[in-house]
PDB file of C-alpha atoms in Angstrom:
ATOM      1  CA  UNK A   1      13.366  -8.862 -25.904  1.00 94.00           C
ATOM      2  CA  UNK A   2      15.353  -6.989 -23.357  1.00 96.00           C
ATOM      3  CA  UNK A   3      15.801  -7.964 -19.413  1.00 97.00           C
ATOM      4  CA  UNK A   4      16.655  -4.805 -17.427  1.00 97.00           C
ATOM      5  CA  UNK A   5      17.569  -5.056 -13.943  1.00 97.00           C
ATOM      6  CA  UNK A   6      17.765  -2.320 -10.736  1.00 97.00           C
ATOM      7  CA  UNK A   7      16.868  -1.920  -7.536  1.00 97.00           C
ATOM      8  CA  UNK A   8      14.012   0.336  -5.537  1.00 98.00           C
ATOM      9  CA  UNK A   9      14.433   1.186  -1.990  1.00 97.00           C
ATOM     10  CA  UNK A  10      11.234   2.551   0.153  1.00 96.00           C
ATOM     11  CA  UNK A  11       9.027  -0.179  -0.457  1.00 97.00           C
ATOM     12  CA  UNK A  12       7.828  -2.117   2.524  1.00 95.00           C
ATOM     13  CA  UNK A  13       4.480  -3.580   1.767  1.00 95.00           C
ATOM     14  CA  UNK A  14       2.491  -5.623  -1.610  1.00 95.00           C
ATOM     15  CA  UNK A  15       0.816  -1.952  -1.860  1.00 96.00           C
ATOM     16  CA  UNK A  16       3.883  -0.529  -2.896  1.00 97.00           C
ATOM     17  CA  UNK A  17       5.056  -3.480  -5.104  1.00 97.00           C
ATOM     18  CA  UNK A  18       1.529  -3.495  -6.933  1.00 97.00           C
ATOM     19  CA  UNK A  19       1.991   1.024  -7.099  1.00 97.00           C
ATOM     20  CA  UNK A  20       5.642   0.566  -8.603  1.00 98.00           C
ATOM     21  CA  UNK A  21       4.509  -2.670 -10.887  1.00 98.00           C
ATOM     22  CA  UNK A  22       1.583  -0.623 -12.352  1.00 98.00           C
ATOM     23  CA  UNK A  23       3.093   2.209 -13.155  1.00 98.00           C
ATOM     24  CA  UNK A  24       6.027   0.680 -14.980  1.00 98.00           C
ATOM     25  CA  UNK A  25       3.674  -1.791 -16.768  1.00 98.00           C
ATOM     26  CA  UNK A  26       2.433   1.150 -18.462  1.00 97.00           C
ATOM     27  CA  UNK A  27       6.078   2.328 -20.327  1.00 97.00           C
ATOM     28  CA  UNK A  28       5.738   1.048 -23.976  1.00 96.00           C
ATOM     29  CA  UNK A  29       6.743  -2.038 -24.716  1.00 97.00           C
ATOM     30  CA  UNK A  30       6.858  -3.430 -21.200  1.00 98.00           C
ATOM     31  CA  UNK A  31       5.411  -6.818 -20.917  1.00 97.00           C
ATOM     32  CA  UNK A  32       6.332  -8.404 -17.932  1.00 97.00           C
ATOM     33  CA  UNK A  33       7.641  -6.739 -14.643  1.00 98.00           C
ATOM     34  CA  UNK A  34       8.832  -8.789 -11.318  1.00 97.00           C
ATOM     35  CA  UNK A  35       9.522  -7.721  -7.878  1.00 97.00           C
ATOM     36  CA  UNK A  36      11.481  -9.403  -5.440  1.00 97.00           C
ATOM     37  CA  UNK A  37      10.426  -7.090  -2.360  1.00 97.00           C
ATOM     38  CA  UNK A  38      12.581  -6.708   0.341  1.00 96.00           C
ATOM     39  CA  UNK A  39      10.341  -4.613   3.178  1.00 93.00           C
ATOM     40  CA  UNK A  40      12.065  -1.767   4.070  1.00 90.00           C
ATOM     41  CA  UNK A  41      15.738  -2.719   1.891  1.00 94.00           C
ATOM     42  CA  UNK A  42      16.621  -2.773  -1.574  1.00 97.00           C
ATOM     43  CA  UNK A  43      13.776  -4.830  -3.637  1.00 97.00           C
ATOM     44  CA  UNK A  44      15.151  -6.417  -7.046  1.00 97.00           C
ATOM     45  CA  UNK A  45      12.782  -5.097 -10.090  1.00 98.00           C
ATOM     46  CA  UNK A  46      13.015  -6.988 -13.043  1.00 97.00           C
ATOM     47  CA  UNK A  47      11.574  -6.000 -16.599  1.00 98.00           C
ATOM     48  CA  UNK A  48      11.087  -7.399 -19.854  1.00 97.00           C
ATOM     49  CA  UNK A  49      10.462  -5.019 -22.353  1.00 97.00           C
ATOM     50  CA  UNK A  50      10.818  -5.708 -26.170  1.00 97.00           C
ATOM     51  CA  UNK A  51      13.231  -2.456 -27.027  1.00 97.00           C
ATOM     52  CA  UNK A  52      15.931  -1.376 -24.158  1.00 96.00           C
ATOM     53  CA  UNK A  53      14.118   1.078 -21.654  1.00 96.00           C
ATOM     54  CA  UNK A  54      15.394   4.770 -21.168  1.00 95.00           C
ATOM     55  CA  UNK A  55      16.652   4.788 -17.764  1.00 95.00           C
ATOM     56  CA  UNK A  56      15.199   8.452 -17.426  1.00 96.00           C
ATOM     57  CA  UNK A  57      11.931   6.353 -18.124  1.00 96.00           C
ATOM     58  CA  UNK A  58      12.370   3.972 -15.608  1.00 97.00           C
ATOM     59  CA  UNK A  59      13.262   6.143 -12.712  1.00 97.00           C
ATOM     60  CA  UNK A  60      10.158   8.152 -13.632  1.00 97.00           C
ATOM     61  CA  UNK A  61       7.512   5.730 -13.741  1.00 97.00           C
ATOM     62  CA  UNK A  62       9.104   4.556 -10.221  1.00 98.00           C
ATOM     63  CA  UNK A  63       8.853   8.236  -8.794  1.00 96.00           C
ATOM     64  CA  UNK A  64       5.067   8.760 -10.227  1.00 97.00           C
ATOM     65  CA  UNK A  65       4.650   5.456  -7.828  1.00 97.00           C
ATOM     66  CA  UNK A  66       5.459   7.268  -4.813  1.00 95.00           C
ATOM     67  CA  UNK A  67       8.283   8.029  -2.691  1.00 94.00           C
ATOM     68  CA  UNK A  68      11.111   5.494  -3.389  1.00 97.00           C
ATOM     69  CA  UNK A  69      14.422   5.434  -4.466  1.00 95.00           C
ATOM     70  CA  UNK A  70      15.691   3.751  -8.170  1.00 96.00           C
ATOM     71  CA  UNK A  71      19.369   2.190  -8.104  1.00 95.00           C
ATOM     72  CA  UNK A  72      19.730   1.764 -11.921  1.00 87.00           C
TER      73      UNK A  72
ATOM     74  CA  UNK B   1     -21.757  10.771  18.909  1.00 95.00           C
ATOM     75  CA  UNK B   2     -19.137   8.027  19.697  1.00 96.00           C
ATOM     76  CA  UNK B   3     -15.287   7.558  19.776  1.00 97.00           C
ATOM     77  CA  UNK B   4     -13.994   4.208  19.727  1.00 97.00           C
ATOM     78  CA  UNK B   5     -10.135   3.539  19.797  1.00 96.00           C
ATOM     79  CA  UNK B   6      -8.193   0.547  19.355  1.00 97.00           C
ATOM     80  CA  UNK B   7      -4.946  -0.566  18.067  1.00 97.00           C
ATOM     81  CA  UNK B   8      -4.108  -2.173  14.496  1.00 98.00           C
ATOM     82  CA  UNK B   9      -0.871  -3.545  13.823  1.00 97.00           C
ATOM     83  CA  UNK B  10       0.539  -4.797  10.311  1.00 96.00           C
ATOM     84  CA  UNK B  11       0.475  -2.036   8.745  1.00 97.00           C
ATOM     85  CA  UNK B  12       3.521  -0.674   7.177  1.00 95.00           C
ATOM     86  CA  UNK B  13       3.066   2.522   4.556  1.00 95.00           C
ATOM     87  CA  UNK B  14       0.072   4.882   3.807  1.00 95.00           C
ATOM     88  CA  UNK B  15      -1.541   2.394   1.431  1.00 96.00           C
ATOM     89  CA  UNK B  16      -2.143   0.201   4.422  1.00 97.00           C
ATOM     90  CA  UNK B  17      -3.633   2.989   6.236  1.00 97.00           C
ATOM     91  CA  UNK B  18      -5.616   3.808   3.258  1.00 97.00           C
ATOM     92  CA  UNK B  19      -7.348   0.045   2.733  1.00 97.00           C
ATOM     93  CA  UNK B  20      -8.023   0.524   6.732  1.00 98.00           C
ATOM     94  CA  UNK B  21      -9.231   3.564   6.849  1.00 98.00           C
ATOM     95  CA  UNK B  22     -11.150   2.941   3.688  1.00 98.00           C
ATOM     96  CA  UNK B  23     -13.207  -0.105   4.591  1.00 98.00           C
ATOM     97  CA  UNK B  24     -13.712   1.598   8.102  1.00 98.00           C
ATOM     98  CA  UNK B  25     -15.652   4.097   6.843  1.00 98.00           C
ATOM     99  CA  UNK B  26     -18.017   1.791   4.883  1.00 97.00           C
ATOM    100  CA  UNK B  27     -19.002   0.657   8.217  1.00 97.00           C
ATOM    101  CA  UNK B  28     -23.153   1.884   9.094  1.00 96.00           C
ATOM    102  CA  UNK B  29     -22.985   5.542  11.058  1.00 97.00           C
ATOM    103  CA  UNK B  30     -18.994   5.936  10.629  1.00 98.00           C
ATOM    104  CA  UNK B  31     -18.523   9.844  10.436  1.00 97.00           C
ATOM    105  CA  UNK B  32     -14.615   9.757  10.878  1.00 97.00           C
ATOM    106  CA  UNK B  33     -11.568   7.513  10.828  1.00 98.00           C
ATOM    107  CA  UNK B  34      -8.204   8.769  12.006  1.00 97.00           C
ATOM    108  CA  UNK B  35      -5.452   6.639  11.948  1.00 97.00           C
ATOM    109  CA  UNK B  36      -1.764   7.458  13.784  1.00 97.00           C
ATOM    110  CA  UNK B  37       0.713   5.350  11.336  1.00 97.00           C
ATOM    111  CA  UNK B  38       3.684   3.718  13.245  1.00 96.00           C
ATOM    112  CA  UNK B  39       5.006   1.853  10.521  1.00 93.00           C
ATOM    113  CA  UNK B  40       5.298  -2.295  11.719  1.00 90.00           C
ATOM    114  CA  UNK B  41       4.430  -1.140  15.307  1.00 94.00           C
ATOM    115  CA  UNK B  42       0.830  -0.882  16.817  1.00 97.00           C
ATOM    116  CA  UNK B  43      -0.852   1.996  15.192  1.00 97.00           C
ATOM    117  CA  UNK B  44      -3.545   4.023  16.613  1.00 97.00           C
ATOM    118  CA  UNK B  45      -6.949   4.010  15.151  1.00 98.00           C
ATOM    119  CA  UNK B  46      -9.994   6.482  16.229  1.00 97.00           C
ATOM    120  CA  UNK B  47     -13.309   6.396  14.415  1.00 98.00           C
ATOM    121  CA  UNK B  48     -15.868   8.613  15.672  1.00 97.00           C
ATOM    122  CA  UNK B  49     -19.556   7.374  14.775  1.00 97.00           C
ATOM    123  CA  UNK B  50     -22.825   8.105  15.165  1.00 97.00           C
ATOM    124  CA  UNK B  51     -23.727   4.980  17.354  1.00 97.00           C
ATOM    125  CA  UNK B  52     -21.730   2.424  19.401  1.00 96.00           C
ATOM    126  CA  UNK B  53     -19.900   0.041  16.646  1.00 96.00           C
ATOM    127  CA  UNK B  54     -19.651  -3.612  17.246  1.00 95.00           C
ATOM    128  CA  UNK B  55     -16.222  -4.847  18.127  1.00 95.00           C
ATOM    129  CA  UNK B  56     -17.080  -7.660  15.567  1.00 96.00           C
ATOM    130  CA  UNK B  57     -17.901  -5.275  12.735  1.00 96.00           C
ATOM    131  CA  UNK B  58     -14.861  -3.425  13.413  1.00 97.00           C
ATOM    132  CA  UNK B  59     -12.185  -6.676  13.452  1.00 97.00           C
ATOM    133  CA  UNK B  60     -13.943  -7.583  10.121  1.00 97.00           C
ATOM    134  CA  UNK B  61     -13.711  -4.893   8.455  1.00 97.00           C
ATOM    135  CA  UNK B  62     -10.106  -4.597   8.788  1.00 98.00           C
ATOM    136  CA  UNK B  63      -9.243  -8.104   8.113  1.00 96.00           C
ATOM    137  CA  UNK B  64     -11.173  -6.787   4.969  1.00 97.00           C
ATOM    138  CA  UNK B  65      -8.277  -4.805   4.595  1.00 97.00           C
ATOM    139  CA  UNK B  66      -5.581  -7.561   4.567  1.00 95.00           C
ATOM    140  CA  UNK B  67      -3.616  -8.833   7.389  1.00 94.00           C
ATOM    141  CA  UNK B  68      -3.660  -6.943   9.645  1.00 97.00           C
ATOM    142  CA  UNK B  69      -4.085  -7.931  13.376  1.00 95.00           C
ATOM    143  CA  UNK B  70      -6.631  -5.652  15.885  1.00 96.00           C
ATOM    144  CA  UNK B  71      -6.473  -4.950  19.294  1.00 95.00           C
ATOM    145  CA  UNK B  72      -9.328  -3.813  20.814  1.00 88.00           C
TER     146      UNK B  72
END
């Protein structure tokens, strides 16, 4: 299992959490994802995944959630 | 044809607006629901219907929506 760690800006509600959560739920091999959310500031996502995740992936998956910004 | 107008506030992003607007416009005789976002502040809401709505059936329906406070 891998733990990856980074930060998404943008988000200020549990709508956007549950957008950004679903859509990076649905990389492969994603099996757990946790958001700190910090309304408005930088929110701490944390994924387990069981290979390491392409960052290219990650900031993807965050973009097709709408309009907020990846810190990798 | 009516307008009613009131004030919402909680909502933060355009998800919020949508799970307003959309239980809103479940309501009997809605036609329209336009709602002015002002992110954390008191947004504007107008809802044009076919009838007078009750000021009951409007506060319910957006509590229906999460927490969000009305002002009528």
């Amino acid at each position: 299992m891998t733990v990856t760690t980074f930060t998404v800006s943008g988000m200020t509600c549990g709508h956007c959490v549950n957008a950004v959560s679903d859509e990076l739920r649905e990389l492969d091999g994603v099996r757990d994802v946790s958001i700190d959310l910090v309304a408005g500031g930088d929110s701490s996502v944390t994924i387990t995944s069981e290979q390491p995740l392409e960052p290219a992936a990650l900031t993807a998956a965050v973009a097709e959630a709408g309009d907020y910004t990846v810190t990798l």
